[in-house]
PDB file of C-alpha atoms in Angstrom:
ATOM      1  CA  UNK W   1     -54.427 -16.118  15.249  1.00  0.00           C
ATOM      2  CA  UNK W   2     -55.213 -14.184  17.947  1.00  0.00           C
ATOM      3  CA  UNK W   3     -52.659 -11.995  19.909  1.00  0.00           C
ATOM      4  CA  UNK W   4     -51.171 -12.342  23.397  1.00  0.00           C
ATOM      5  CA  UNK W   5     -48.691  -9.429  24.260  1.00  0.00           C
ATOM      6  CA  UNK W   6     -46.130 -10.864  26.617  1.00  0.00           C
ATOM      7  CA  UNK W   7     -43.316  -7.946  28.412  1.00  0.00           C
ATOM      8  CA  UNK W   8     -40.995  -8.014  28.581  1.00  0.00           C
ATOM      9  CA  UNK W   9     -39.192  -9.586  26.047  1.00  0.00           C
ATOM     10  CA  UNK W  10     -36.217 -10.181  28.382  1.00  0.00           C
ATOM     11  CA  UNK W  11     -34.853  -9.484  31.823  1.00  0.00           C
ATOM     12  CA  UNK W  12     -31.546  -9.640  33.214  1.00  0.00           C
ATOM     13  CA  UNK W  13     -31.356  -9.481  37.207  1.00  0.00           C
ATOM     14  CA  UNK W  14     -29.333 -10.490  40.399  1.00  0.00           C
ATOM     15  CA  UNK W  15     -29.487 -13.895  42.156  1.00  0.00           C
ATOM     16  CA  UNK W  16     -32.092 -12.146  45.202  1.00  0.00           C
ATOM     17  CA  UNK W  17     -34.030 -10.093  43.118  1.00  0.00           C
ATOM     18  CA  UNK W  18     -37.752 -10.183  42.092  1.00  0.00           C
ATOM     19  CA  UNK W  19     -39.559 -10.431  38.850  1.00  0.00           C
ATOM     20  CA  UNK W  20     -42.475  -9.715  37.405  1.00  0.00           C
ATOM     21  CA  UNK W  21     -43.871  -9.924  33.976  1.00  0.00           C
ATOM     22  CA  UNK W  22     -47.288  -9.900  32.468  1.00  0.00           C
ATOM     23  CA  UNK W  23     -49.710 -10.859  29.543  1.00  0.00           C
ATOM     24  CA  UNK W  24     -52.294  -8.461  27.799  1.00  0.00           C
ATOM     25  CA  UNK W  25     -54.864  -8.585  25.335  1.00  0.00           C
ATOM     26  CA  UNK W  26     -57.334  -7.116  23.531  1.00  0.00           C
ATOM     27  CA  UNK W  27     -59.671  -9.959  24.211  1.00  0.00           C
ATOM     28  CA  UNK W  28     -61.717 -11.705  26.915  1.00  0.00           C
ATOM     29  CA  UNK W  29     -59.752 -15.051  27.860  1.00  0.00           C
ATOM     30  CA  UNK W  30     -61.365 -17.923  30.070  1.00  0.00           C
ATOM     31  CA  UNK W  31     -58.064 -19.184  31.748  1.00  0.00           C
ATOM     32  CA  UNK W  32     -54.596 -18.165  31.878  1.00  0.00           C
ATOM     33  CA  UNK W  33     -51.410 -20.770  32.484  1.00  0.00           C
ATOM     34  CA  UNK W  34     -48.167 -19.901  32.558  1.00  0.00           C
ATOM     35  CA  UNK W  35     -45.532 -22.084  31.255  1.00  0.00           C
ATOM     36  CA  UNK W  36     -41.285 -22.540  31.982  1.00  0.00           C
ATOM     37  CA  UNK W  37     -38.997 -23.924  29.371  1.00  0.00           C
ATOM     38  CA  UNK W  38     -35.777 -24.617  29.647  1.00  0.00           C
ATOM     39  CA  UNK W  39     -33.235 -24.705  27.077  1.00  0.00           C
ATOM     40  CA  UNK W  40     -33.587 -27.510  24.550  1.00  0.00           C
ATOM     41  CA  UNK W  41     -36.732 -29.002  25.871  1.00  0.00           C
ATOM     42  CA  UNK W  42     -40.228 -28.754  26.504  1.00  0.00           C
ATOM     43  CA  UNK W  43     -42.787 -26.410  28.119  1.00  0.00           C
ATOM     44  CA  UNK W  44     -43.322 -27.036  31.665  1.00  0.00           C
ATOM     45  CA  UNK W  45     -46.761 -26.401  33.378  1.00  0.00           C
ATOM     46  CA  UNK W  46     -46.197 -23.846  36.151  1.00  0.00           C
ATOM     47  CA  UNK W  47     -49.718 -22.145  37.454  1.00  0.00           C
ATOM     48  CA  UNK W  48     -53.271 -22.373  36.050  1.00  0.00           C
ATOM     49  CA  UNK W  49     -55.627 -19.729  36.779  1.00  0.00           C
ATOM     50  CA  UNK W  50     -59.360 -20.288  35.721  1.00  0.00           C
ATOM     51  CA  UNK W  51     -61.007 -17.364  37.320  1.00  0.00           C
ATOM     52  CA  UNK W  52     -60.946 -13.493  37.120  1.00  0.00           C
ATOM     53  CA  UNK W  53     -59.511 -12.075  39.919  1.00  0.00           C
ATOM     54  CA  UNK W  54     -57.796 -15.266  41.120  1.00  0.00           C
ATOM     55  CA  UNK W  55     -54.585 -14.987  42.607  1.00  0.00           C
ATOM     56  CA  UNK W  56     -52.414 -18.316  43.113  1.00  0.00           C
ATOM     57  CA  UNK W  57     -48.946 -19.503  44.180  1.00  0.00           C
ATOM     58  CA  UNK W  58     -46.382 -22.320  43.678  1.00  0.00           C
ATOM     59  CA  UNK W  59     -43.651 -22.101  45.624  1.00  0.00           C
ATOM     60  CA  UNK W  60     -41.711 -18.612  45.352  1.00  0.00           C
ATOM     61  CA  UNK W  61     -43.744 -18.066  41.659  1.00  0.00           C
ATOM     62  CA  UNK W  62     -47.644 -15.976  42.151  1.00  0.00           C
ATOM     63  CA  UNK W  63     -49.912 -15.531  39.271  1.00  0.00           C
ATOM     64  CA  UNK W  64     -52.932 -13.194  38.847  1.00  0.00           C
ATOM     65  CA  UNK W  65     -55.769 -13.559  36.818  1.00  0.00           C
ATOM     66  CA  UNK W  66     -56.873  -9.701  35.853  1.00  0.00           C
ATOM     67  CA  UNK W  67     -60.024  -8.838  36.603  1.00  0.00           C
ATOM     68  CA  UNK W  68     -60.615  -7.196  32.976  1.00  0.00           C
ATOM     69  CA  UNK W  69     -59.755 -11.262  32.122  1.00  0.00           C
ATOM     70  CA  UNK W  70     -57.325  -9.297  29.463  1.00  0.00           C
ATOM     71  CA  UNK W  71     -54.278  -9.854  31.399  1.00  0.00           C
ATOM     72  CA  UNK W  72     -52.390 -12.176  33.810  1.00  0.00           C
ATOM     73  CA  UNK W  73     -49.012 -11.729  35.807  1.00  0.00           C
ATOM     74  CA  UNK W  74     -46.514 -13.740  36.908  1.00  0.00           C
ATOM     75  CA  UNK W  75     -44.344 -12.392  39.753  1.00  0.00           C
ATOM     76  CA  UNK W  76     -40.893 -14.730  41.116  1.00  0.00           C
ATOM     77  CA  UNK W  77     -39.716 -13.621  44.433  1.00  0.00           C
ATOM     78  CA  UNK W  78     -35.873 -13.953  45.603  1.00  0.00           C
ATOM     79  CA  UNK W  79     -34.849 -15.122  42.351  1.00  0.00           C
ATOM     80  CA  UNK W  80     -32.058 -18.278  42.386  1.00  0.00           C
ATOM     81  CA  UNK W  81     -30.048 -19.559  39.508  1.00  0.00           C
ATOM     82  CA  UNK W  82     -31.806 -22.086  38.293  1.00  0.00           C
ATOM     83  CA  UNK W  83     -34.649 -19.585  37.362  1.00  0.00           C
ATOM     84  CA  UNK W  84     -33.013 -19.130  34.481  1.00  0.00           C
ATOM     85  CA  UNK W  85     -35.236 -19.993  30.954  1.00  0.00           C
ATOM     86  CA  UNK W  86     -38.262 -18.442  29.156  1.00  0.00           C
ATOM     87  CA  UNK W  87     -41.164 -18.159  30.696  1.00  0.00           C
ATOM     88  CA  UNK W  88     -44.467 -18.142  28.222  1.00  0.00           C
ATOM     89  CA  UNK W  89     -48.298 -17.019  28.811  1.00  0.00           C
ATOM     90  CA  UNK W  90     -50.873 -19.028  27.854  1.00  0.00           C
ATOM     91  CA  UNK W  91     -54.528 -18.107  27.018  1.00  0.00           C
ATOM     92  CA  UNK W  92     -57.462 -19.679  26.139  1.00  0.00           C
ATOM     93  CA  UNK W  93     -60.067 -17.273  24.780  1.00  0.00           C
ATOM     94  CA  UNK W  94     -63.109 -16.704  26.097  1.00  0.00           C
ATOM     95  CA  UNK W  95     -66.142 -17.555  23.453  1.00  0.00           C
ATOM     96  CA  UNK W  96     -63.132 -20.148  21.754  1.00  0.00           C
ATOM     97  CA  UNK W  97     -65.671 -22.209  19.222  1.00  0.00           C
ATOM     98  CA  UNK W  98     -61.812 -24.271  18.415  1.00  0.00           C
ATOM     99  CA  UNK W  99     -62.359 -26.219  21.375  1.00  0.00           C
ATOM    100  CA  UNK W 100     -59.533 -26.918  23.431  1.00  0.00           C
ATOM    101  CA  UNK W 101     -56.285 -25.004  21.663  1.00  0.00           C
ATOM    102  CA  UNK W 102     -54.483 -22.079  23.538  1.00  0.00           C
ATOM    103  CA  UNK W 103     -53.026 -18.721  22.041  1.00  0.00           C
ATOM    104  CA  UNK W 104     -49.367 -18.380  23.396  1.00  0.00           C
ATOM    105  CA  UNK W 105     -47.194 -15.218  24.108  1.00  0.00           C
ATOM    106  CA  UNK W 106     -43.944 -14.852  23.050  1.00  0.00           C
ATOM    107  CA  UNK W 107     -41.876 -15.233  26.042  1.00  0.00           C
ATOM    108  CA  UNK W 108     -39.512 -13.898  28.265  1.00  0.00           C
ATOM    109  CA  UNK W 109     -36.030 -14.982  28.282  1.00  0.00           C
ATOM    110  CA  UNK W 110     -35.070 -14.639  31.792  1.00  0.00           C
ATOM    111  CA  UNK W 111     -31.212 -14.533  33.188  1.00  0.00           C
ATOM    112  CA  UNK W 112     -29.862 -14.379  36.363  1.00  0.00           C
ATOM    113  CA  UNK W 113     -26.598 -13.166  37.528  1.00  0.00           C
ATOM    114  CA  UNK W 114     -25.399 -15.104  40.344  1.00  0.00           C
TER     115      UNK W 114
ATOM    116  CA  UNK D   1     -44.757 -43.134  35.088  1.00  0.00           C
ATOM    117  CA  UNK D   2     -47.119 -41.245  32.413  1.00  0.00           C
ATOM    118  CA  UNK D   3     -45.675 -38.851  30.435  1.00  0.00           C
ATOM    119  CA  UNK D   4     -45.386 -37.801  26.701  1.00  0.00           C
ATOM    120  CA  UNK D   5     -42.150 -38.629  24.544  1.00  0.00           C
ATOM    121  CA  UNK D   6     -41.171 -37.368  21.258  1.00  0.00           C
ATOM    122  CA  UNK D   7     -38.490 -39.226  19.573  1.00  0.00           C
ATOM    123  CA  UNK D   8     -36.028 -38.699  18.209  1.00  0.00           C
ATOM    124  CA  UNK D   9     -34.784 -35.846  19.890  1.00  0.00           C
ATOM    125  CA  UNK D  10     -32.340 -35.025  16.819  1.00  0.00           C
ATOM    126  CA  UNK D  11     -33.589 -35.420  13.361  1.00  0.00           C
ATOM    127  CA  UNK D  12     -31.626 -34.979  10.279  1.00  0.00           C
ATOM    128  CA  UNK D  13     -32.932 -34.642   6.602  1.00  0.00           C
ATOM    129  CA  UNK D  14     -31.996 -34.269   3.527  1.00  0.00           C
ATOM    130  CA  UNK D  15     -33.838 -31.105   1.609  1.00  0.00           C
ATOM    131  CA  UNK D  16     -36.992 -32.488  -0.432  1.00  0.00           C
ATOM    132  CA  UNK D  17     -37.657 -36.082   1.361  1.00  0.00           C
ATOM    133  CA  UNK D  18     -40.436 -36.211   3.873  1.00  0.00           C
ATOM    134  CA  UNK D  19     -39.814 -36.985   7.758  1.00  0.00           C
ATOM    135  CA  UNK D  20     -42.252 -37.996  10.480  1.00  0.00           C
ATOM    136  CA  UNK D  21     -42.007 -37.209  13.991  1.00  0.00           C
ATOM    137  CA  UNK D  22     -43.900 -39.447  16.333  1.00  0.00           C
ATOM    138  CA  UNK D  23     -45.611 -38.507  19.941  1.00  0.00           C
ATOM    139  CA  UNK D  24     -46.683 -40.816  22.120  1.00  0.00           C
ATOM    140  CA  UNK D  25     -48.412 -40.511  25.587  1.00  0.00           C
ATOM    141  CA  UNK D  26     -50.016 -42.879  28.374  1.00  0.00           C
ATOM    142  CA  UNK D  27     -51.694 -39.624  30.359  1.00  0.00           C
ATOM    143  CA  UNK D  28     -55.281 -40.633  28.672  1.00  0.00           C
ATOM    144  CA  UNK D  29     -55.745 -37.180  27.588  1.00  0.00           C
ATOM    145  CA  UNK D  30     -58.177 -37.022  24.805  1.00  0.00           C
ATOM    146  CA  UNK D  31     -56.402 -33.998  22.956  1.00  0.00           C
ATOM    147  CA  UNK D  32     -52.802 -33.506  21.570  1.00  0.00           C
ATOM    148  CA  UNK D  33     -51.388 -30.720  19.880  1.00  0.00           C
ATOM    149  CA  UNK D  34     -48.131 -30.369  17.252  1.00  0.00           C
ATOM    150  CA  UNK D  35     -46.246 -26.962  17.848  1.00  0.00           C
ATOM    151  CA  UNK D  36     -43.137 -25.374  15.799  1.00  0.00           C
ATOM    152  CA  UNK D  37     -40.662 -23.086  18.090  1.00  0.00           C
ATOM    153  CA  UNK D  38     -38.171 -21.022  15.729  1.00  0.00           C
ATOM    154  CA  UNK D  39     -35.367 -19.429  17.729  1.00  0.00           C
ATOM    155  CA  UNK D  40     -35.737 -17.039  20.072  1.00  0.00           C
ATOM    156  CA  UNK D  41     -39.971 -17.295  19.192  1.00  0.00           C
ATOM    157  CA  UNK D  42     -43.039 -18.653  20.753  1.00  0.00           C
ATOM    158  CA  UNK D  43     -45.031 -21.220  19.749  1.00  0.00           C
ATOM    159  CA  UNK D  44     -46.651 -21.740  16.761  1.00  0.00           C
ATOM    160  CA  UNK D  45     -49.580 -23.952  16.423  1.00  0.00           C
ATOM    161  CA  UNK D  46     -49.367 -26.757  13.928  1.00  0.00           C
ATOM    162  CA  UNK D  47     -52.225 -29.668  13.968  1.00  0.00           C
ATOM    163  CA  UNK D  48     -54.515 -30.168  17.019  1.00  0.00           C
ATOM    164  CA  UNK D  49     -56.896 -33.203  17.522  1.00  0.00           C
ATOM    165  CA  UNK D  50     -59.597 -33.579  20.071  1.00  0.00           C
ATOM    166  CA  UNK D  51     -60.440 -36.866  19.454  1.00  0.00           C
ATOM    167  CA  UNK D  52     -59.167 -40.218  18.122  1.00  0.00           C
ATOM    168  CA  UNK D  53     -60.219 -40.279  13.805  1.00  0.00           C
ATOM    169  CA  UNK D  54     -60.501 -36.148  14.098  1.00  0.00           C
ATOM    170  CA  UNK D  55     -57.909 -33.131  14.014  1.00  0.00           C
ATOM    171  CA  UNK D  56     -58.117 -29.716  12.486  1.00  0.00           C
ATOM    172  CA  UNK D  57     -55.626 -27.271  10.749  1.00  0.00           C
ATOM    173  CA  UNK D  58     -53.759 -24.715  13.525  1.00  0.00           C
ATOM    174  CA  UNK D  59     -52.062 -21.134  12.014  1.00  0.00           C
ATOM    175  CA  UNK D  60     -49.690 -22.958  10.093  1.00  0.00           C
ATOM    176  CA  UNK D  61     -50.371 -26.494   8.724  1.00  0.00           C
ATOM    177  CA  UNK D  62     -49.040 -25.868   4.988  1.00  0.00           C
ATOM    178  CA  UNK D  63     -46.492 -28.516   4.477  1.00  0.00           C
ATOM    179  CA  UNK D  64     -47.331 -30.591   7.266  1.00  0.00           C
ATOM    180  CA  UNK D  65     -49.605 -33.527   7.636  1.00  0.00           C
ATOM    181  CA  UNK D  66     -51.158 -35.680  10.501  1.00  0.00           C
ATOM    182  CA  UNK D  67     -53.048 -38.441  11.649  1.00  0.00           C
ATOM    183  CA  UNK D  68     -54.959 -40.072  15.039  1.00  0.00           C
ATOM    184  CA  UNK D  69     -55.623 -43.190  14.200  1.00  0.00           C
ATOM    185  CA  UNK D  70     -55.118 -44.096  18.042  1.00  0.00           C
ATOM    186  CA  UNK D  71     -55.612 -42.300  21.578  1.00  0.00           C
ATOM    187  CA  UNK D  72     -52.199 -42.495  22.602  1.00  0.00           C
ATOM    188  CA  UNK D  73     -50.330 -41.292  19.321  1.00  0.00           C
ATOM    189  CA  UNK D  74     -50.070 -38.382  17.162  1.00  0.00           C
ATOM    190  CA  UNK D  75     -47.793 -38.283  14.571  1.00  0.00           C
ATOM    191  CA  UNK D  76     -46.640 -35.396  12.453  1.00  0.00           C
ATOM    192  CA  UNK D  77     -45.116 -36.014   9.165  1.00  0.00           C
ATOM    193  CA  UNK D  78     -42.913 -32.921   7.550  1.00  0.00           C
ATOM    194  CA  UNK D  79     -43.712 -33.074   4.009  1.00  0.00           C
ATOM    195  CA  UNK D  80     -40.959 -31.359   1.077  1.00  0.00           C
ATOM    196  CA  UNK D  81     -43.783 -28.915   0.527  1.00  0.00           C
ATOM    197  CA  UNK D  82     -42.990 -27.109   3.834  1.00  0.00           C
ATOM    198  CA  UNK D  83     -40.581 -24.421   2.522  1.00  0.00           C
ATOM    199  CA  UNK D  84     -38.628 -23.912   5.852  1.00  0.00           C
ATOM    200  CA  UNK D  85     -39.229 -27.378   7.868  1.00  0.00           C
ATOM    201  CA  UNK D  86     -35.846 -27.109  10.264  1.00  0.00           C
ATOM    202  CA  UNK D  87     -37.140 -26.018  13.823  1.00  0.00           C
ATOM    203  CA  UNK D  88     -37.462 -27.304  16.811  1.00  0.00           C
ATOM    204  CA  UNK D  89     -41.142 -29.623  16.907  1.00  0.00           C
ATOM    205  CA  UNK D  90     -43.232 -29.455  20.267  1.00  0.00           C
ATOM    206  CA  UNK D  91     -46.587 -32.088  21.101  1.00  0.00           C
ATOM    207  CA  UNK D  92     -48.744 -31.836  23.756  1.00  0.00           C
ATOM    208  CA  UNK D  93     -51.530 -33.191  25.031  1.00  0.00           C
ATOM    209  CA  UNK D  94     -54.732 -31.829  27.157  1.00  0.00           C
ATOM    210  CA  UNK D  95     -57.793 -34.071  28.890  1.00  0.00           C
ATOM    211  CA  UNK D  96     -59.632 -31.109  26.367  1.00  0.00           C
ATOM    212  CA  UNK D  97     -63.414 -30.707  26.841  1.00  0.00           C
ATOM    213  CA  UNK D  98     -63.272 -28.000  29.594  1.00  0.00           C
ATOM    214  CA  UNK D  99     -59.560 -28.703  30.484  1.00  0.00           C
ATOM    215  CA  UNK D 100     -57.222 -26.547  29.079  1.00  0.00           C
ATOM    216  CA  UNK D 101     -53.584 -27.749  31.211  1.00  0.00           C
ATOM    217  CA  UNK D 102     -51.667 -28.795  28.082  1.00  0.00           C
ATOM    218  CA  UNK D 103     -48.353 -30.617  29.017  1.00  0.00           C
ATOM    219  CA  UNK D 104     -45.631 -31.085  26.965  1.00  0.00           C
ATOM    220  CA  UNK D 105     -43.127 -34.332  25.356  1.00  0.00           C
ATOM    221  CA  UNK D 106     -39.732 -33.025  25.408  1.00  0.00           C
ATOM    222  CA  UNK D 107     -39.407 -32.248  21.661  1.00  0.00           C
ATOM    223  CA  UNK D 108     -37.776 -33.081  19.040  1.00  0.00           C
ATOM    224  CA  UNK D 109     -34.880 -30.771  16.856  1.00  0.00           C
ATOM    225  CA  UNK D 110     -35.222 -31.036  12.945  1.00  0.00           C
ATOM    226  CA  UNK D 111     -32.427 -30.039  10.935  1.00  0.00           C
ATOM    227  CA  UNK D 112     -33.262 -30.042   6.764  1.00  0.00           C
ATOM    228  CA  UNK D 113     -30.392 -29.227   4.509  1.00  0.00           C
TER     229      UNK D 113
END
């Protein structure tokens, strides 16, 4: 299937500190989500973007929808513990004749030092 | 409360007999999805279906099998042709048609030796 390239692979940062990581491709997607999952269970729903350009927040976590609709970031600000867990991009590609299915990066695995 | 649950969460077979893994959710979402997570990997996409009676092959349905025979369920069944079957199993489901949010059960660990 199709490709999402998700950097980076891993971070390791102080309690405080921001992040930022991002999603490319070489293709046109229609809407970006971004995903958290902890260890041992499932993928949880973070931010959906559905339009190029759009820029939206949940709490201390903002996500971008590029304007090229090849990329999306995902910035944390003043990370805390419990950020802690891998953090996946999700795409669904623009001209997709499969209906509904989404193309997933490979995460990052994101620790933080207290 | 509506939700999607996987059960079990731990699954343990014996090499060369077949194991199915049931999903079940109350959300009314019209689409569901079976996903395979190897360690320290993404997701890997198994079976979807978009409607009840209808469901179509992802990037890696050798060895696997499905069926919707309902709205609420979607149950994948590991068959002893899938050459490496222990992973951790992931379903989701989606409203689908335009809607692309696709939320997730909690999933369920296989273990095949």
């Amino acid at each position: 299937g199709q490709q999402l390239n998700q950097s980076p692979q891993s971070m390791f940062i102080q309690e405080g500190e921001d992040v930022s990581m991002n999603c490319t491709s070489s293709s046109i997607f229609n809407t970006w989500l971004w995903y958290k999952q902890d260890p041992g269970e499932g993928p949880v729903l973070l931010i959906a973007l559905y339009k190029a350009g759009e820029l939206t927040s949940n709490g201390r976590l903002t996500a971008q929808f590029g304007i090229t609709r090849k990329d999306s970031f995902l910035n944390i600000s003043a990370s805390i513990p419990s950020d802690v867990g891998i953090y996946f991009c999700a795409g669904q590609l623009g001209g997709e004749t499969s209906g509904s299915r989404l193309t997933f990066g490979e995460g990052t695995q994101l620790t933080v030092n207290p | 409360d509506g939700g999607i649950t996987q059960s079990p969460k731990y699954l343990f077979r014996k090499e060369g007999q077949n194991v199915t893994l049931s999903c079940e959710q109350n959300l009314n979402h019209d689409a569901m999805y079976w996903y395979r997570q190897d360690p320290g990997q993404g997701l890997r996409l198994i079976y979807y279906s978009q409607i009840v009676n209808d469901f179509q092959k992802g990037d890696i349905a050798e060895g696997y099998s499905v069926s919707r025979e309902k709205k609420e369920s979607f149950p994948l069944t590991v068959t002893s042709a899938q050459k490496n079957p222990t992973a951790f199993y992931l379903c989701a489901s989606s409203f689908g048609g335009g809607s692309y949010e696709q939320y997730f059960g909690p999933g369920t660990r296989l273990t095949v030796t």
